[in-house]
CSV table of C-alpha atoms in Angstrom, one decimal:
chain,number,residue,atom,x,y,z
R,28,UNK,CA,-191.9,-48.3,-68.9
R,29,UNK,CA,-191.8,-45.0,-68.2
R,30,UNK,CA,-188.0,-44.8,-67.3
R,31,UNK,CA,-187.6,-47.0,-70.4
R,32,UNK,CA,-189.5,-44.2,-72.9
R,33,UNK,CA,-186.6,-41.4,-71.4
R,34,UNK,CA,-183.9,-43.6,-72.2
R,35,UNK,CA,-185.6,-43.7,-75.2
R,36,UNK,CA,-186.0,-40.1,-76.0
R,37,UNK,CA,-182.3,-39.6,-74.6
R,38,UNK,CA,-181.0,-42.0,-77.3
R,39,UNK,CA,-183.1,-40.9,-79.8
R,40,UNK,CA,-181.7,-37.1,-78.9
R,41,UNK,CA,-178.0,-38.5,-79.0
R,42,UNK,CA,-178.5,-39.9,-82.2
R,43,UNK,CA,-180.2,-36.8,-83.7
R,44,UNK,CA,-177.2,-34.9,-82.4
R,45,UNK,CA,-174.9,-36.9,-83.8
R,46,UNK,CA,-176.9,-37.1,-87.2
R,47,UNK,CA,-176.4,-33.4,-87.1
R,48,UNK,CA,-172.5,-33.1,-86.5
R,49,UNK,CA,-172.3,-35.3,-89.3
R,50,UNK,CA,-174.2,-33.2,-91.6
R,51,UNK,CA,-172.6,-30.0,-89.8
R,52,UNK,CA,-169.2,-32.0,-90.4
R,53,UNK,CA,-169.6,-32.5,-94.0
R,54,UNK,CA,-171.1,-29.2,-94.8
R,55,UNK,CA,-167.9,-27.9,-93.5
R,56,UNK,CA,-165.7,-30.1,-95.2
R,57,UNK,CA,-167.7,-29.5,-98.6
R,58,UNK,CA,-167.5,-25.5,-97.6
R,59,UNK,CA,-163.6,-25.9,-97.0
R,60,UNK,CA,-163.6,-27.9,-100.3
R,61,UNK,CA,-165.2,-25.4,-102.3
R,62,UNK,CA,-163.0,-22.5,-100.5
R,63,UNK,CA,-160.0,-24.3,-101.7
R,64,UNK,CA,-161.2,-24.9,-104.9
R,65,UNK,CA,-161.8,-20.7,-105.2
R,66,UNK,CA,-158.5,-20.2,-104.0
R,67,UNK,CA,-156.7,-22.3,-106.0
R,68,UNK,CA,-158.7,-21.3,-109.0
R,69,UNK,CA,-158.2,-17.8,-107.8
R,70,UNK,CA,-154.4,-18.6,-107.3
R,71,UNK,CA,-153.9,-20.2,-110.9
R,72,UNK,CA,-155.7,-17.3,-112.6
R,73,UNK,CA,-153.4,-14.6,-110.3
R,74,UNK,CA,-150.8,-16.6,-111.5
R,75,UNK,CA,-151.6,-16.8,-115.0
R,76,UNK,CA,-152.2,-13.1,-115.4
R,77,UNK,CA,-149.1,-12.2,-113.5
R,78,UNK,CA,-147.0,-15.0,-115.8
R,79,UNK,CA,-148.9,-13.1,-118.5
R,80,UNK,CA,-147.8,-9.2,-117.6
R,81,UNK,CA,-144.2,-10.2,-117.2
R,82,UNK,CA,-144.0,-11.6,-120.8
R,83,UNK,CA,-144.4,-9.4,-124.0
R,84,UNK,CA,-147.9,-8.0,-124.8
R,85,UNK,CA,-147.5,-9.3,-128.5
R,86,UNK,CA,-144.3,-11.6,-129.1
R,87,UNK,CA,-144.5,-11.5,-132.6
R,88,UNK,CA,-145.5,-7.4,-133.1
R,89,UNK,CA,-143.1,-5.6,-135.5
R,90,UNK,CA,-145.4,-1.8,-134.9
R,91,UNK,CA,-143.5,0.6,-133.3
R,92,UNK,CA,-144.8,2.4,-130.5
R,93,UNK,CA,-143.3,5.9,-129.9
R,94,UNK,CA,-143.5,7.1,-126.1
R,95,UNK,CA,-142.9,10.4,-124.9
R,96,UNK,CA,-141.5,10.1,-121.3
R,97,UNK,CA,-141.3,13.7,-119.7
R,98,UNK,CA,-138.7,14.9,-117.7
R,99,UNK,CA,-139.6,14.5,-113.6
R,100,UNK,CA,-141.4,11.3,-114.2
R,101,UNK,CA,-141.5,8.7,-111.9
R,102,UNK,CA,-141.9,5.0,-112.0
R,103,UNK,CA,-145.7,5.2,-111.3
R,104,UNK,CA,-146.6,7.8,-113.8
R,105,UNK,CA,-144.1,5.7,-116.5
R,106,UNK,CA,-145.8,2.3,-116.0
R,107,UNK,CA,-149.1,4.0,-116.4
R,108,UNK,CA,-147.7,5.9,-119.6
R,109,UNK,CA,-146.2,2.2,-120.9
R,110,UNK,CA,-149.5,0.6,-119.8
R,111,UNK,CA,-151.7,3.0,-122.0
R,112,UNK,CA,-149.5,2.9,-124.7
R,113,UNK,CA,-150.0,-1.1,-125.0
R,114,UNK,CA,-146.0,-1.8,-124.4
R,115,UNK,CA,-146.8,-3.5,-121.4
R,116,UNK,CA,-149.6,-5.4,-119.8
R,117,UNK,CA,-150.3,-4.3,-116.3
R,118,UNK,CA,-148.6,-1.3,-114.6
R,119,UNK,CA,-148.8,-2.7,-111.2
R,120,UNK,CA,-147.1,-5.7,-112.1
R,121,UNK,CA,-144.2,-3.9,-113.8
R,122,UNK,CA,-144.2,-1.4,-110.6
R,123,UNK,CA,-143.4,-4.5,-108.7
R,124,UNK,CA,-141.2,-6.4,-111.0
R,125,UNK,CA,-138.8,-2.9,-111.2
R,126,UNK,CA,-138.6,-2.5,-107.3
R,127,UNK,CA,-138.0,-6.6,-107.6
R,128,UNK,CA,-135.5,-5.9,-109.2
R,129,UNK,CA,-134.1,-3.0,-107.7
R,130,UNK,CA,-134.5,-0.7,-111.4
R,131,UNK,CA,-134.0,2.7,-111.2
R,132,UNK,CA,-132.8,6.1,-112.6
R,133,UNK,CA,-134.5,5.8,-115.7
R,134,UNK,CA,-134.6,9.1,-118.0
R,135,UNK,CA,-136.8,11.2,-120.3
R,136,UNK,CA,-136.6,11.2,-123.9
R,137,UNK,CA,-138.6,9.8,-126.4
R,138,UNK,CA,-138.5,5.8,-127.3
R,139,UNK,CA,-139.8,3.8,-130.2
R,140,UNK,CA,-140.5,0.5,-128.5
R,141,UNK,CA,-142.4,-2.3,-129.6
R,142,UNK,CA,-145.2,-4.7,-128.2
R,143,UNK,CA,-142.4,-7.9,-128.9
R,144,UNK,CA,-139.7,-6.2,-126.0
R,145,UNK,CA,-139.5,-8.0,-123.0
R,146,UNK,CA,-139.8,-5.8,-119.7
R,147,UNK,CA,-135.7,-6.5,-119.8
R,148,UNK,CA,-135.8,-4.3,-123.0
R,149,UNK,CA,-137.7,-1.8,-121.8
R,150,UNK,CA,-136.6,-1.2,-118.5
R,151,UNK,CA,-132.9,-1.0,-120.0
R,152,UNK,CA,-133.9,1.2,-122.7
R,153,UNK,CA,-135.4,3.5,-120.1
R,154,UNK,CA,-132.0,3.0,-117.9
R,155,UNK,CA,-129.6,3.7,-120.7
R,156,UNK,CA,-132.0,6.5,-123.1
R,157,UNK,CA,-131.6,4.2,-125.7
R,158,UNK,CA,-133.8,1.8,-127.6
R,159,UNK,CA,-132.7,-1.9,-126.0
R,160,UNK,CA,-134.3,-5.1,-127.8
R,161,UNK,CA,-132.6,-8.3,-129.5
R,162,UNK,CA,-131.3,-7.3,-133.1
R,163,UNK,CA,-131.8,-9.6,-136.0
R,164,UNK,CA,-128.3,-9.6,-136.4
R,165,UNK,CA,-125.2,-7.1,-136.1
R,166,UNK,CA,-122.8,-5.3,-138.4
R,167,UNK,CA,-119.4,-5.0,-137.3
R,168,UNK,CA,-116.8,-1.9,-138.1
R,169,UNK,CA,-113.2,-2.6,-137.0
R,170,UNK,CA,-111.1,0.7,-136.5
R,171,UNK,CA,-109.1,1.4,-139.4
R,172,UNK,CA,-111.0,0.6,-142.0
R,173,UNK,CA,-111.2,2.7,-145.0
R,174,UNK,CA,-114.7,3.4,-146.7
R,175,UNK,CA,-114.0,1.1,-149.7
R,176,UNK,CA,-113.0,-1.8,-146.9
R,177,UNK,CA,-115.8,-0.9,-145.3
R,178,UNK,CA,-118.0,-1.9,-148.5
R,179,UNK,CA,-116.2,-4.7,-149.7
R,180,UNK,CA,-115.3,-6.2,-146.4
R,181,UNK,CA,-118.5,-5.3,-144.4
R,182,UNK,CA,-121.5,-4.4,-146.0
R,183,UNK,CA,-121.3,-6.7,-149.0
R,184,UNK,CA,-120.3,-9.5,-146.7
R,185,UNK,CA,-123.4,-9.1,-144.0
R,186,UNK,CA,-125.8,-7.5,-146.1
R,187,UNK,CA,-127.6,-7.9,-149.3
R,188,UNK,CA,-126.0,-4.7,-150.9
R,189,UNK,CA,-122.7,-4.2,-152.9
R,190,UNK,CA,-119.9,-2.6,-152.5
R,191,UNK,CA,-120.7,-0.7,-155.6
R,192,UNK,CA,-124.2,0.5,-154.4
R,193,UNK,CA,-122.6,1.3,-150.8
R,194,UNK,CA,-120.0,3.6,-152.4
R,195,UNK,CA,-122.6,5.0,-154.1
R,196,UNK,CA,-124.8,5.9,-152.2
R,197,UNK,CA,-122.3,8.0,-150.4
R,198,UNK,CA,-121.0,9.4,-152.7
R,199,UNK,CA,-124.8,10.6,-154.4
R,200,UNK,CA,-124.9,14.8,-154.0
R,201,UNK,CA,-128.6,14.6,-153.1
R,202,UNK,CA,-128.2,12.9,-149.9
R,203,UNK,CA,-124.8,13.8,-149.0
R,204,UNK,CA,-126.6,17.3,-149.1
R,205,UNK,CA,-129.6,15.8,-147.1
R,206,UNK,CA,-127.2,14.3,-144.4
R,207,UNK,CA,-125.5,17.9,-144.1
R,208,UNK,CA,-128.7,19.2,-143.1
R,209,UNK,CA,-129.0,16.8,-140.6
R,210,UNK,CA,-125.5,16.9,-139.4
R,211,UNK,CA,-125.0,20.5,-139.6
R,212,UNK,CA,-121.8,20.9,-136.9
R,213,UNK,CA,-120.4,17.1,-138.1
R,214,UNK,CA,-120.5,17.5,-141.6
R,215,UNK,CA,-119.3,20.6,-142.6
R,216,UNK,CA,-118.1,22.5,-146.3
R,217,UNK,CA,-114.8,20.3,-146.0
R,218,UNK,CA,-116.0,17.0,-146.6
R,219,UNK,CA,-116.7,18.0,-149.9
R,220,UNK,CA,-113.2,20.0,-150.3
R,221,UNK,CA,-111.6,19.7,-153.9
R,222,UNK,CA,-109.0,16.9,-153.2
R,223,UNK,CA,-111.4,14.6,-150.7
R,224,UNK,CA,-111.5,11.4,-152.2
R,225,UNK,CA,-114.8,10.4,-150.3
R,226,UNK,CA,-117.2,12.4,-148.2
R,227,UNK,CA,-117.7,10.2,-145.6
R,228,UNK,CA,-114.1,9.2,-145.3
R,229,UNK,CA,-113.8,8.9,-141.5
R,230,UNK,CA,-117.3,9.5,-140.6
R,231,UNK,CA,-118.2,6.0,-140.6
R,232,UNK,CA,-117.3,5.0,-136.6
R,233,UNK,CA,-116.1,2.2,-136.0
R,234,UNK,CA,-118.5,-0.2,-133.5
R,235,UNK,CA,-120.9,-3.1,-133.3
R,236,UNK,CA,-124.1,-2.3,-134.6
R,237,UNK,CA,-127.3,-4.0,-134.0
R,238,UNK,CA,-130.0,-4.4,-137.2
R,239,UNK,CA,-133.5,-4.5,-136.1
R,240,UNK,CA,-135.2,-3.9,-139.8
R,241,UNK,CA,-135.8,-6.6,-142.5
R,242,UNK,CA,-136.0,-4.3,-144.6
R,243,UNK,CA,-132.6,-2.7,-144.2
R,244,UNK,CA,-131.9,0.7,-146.3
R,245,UNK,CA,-128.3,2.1,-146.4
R,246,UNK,CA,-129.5,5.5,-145.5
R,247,UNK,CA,-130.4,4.0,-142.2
R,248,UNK,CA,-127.5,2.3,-141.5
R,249,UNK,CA,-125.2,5.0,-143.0
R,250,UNK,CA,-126.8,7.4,-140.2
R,251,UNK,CA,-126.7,4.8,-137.7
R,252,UNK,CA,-123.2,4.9,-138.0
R,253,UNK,CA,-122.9,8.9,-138.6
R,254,UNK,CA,-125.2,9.1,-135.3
R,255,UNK,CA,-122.2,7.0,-133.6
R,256,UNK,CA,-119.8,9.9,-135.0
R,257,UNK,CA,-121.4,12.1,-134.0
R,258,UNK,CA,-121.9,11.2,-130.2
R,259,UNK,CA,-117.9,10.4,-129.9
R,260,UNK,CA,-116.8,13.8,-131.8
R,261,UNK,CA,-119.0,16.4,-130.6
R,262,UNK,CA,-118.5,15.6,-127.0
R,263,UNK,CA,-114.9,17.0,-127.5
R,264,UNK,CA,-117.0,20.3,-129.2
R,265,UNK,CA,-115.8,22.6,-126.3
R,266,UNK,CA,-112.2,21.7,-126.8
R,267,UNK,CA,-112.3,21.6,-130.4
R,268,UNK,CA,-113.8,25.1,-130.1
R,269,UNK,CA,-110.8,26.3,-127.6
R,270,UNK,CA,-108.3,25.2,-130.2
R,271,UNK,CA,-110.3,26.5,-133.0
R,272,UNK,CA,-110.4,23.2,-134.6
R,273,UNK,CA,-113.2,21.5,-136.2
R,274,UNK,CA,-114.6,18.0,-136.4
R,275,UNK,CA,-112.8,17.5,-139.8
R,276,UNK,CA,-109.4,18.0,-138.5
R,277,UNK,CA,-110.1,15.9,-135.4
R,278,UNK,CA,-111.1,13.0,-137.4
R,279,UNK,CA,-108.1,13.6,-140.5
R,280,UNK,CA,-105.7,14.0,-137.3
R,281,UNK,CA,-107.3,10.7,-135.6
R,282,UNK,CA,-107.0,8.8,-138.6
R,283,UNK,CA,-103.5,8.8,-138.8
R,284,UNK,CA,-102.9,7.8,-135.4
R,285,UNK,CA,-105.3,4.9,-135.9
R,286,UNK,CA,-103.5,3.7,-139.0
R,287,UNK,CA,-99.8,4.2,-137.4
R,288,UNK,CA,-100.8,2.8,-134.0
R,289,UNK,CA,-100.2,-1.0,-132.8
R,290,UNK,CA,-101.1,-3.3,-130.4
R,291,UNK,CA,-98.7,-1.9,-128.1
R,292,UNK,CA,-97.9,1.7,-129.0
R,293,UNK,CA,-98.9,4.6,-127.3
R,294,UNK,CA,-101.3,7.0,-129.3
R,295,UNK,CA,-100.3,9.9,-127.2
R,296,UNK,CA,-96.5,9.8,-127.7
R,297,UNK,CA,-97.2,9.4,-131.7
R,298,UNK,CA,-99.8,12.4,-131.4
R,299,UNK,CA,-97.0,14.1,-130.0
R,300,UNK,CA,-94.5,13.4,-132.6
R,301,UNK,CA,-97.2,14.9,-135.2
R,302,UNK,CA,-97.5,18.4,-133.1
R,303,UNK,CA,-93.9,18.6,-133.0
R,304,UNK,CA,-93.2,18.1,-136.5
R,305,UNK,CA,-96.2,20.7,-137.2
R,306,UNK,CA,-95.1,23.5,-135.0
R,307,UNK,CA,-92.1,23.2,-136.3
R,308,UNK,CA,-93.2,23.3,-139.6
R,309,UNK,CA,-92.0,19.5,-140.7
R,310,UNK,CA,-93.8,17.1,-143.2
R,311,UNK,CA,-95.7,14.9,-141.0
R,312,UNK,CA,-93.8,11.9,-143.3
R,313,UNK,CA,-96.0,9.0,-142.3
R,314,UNK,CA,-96.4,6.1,-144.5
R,315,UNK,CA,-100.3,5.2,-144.1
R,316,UNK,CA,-101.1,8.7,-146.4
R,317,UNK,CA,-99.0,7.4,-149.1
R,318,UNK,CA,-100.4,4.3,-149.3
R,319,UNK,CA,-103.9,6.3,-149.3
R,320,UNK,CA,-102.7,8.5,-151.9
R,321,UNK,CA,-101.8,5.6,-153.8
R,322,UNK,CA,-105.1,4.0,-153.6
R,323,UNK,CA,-103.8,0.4,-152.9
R,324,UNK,CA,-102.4,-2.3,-150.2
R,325,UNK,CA,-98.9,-2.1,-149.7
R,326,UNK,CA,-97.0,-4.2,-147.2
R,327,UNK,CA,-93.7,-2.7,-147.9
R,328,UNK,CA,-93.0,1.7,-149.6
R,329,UNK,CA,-90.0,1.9,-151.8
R,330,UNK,CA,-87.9,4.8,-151.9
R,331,UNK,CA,-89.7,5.7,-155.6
R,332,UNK,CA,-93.3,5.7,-154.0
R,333,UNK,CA,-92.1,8.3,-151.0
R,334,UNK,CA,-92.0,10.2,-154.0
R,335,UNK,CA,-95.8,9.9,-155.5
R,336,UNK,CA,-97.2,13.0,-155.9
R,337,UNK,CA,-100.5,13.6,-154.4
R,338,UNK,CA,-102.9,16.0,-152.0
R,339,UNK,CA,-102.9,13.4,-149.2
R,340,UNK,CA,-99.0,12.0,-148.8
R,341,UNK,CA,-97.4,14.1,-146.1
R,342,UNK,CA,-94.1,13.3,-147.8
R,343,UNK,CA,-94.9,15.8,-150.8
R,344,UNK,CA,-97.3,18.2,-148.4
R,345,UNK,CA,-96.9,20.0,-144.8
R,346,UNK,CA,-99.9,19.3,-142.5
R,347,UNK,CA,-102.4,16.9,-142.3
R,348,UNK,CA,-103.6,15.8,-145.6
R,349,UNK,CA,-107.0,16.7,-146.7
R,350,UNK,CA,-109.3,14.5,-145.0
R,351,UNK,CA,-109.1,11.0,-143.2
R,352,UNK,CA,-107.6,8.2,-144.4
R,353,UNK,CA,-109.6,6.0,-142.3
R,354,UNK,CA,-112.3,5.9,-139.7
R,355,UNK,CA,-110.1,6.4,-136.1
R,356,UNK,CA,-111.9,4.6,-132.9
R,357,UNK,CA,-112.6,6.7,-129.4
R,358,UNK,CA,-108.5,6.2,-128.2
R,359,UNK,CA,-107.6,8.0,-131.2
R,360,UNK,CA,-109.4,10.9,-130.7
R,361,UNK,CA,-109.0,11.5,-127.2
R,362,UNK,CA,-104.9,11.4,-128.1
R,363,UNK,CA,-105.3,13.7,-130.7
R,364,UNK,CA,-106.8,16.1,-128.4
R,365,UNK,CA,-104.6,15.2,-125.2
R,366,UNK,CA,-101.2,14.3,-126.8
R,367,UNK,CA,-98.2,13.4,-124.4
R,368,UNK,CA,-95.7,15.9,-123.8
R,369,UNK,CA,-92.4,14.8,-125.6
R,370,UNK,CA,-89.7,16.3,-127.5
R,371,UNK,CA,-89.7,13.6,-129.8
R,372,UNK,CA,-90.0,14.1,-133.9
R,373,UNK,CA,-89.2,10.4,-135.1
R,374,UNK,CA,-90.9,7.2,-134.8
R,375,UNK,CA,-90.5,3.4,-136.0
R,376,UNK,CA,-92.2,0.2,-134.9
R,377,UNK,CA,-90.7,-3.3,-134.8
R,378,UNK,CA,-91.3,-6.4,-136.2
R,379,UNK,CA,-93.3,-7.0,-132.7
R,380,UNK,CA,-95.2,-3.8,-133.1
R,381,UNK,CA,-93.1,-1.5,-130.1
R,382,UNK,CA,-92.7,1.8,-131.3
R,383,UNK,CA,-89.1,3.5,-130.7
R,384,UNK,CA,-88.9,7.0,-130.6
R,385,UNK,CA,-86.3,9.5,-131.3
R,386,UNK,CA,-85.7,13.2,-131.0
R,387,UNK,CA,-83.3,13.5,-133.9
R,388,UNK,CA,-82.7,12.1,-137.1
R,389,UNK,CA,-79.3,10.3,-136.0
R,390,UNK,CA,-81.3,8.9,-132.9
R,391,UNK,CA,-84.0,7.5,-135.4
R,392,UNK,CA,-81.2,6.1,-138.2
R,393,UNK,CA,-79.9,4.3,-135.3
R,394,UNK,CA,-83.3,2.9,-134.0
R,395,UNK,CA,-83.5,2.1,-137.6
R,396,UNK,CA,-80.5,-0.1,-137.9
R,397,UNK,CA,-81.0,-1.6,-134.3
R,398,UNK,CA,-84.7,-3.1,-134.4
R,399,UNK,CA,-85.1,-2.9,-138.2
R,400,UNK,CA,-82.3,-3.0,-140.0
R,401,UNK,CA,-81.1,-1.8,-143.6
C-alpha cells in the first residue's frame, strides 16, 4: 500500500507539473498574443503617422505661409523652422525623407508656401529659391509677340480679361509710374519717350507662366512677366554698363533680331549685319519696323510702303527705332550683346527660312535673284 500511495503522489506531482506547463504554455502564448497585438497596433499607428507627415498638412489650404530661411541654415534647423510654421507635419520625418532622397543644397530667401504643397514642392522650392507647387493653369508667351498679340492672342484667350482692359492697364499713368518705382534700373525715362507706341513694348518676356490665384489681377501677372524681364536683362547689367548701353536699347536691339530671325538663321551673324550698318552709319533697313510702323500684318512690303514715314521704320531713320517692336526671347539678347564677327551689311532669307548674307549690295542683288527671285 505504501509503495502504491508514492506512485501515487508521483503521478499526482506529474500531473500537477504538467497542469502547470499548460497554464505556463498558454500564458505565454496569450503574452506573445498580446505583444503582437502592441506591435502591430504600434506598427499601423507608426505607419499611419508617417503615411500622414509625408502627405500635405492641409490638402485643400489656400493661406499662405511666408518663411524666412536664413542664410547658413541647415536641414535640421529648416525642418524645425517648416515644422513650426505648420508647412509640414513632423521634422524628423522630412529629415529622413530628404536624406531618402538624397535632397540637398537648398538656399536662403524668403518663401510663401502653403499647407496644400507636397514635400515635392517644398523641397524643390527650397532647391531652386523659387516658390514650386502645381499651378491652376499656365499662360503661355511665344517670342515675338507684340503687346497687342499678346492681348488678343493670349490674355483674352486664357483669361477672363480683354484685350481692351489688358492694353489698358498698361498703358494707365498711375501704375506705369508705380511699376517704375518698382523697376527702377528696367524701366527707365525712355519707355515713356515721345514716339513709344506702348510702354511695356518688349517688357513682356516671353515664357510659360504658371497661375496659382483664382482670383487673377493683371497687375500680378503683368509683373510676373516684368519679374521674368528683369531676371534675363539685368544679368547682362555689367556689360550693358561697359558699353554704356541700357536695358532699353538691349531689348529695342533684341527685338529686331527676334522678328528677322528663323528657324535656322543665326542671330549673331544678323546682329552683326546691324553693328555694321550702324558704325558705319547705314539705315538699319529691316522690314519688321515698317510693318510696326505701320501698325498692321503684312505678308508681303511694296516698294510704296519702304517709303511710310514714321519714328520706328529704319528705312526713313538711322539707328534703332525708338523702342521694341516686340518682346525678344533669352537667344536674342545674348546676340545682341555677343554678335559674330563678320563683314557682312546685307541679308535675305529664303522661302525655307536660310538666311544669305552679303558684304555688298551687288553680292545681295545677286542672292536676291538666286534664292528669291524678281
Amino acid at each position: 500500500m505504501e509503495k502504491q500511495s508514492k506512485k501515487e503522489i508521483m503521478f499526482e506531482r506529474m500531473t500537477e507539473k504538467k497542469k502547470e506547463v499548460r497554464v505556463v504554455r498558454r500564458i505565454v502564448l496569450i503574452v506573445a498574443l498580446i505583444l503582437l497585438i502592441i506591435i502591430g497596433i504600434a506598427g499601423f499607428q507608426t505607419y499611419s503617422y508617417v503615411t500622414s507627415a509625408l502627405d500635405p498638412v492641409d490638402p485643400d489650404s489656400e493661406e499662405v505661409i511666408t518663411v524666412e530661411v536664413p542664410i547658413g541654415s541647415n536641414l535640421d534647423s529648416i525642418a524645425a523652422l517648416l515644422e513650426e510654421n505648420g508647412v509640414i507635419e513632423d521634422a524628423r520625418i522630412y529629415k529622413y525623407y530628404v536624406k531618402f532622397n538624397n535632397e540637398s543644397e537648398f538656399q536662403a530667401g524668403t518663401y510663401d508656401l502653403l499647407p496644400s504643397m507636397t514635400l515635392d514642392e517644398i523641397t524643390e522650392s527650397l532647391k531652386t529659391g523659387k516658390v514650386y507647387r502645381e499651378p491652376l493653369f499656365t499662360i503661355n508667351i511665344p517670342e515675338g509677340l507684340t503687346v497687342e498679340e499678346i492681348a488678343e492672342n493670349v490674355i483674352a484667350e486664357k483669361t477672363s480679361f480683354t484685350a481692351e482692359e489688358f492694353l489698358g492697364k498698361i498703358q494707365d499713368p498711375a501704375y506705369l509710374e508705380e511699376l517704375m518705382i518698382k523697376y527702377p534700373e528696367l524701366l527707365t525715362d525712355e519707355i515713356l519717350g515721345e514716339n513709344i507706341r506702348y510702354a511695356l513694348e518688349g517688357y513682356l518676356f516671353p515664357a510659360t507662366y504658371p497661375i496659382y490665384e483664382e482670383d487673377l489681377s493683371l497687375s500680378l501677372l503683368i509683373e510676373q512677366m516684368l519679374d521674368t524681364t528683369q531676371a534675363n536683362v539685368m544679368q547682362y547689367q555689367t556689360v550693358l554698363e561697359e558699353q554704356n548701353q541700357s536695358p532699353h536699347w538691349l531689348l529695342t536691339f533684341a527685338s529686331l533680331l527676334e522678328e528677322e530671325a528663323t528657324a535656322q538663321s543665326d542671330r549673331q551673324t544678323i546682329a552683326s549685319v546691324f553693328y555694321n550698318r550702324l558704325n558705319d552709319d547705314m539705315p538699319l533697313q529691316t522690314d519688321p519696323t515698317v510693318i510696326y510702323a505701320m501698325g498692321e500684318h503684312k505678308d508681303r512690303l511694296f516698294n510704296t510702303d519702304y517709303e511710310f514715314e514714321h519714328p520706328y521704320s529704319t528705312y526713313q531713320n538711322k539707328g534703332l527705332p525708338p523702342g521694341p517692336i516686340a518682346n525678344a526671347g533669352g537667344s536674342s539678347l545674348e546676340a545682341a550683346l555677343d554678335p559674330a564677327e563678320t563683314e557682312y551689311f546685307y541679308f535675305l532669307a529664303d522661302s525655307t527660312g536660310e538666311n544669305h548674307f552679303a558684304k555688298t549690295y551687288e553680292e545681295h542683288l545677286a542672292n536676291r535673284d538666286e534664292f528669291i527671285g524678281n
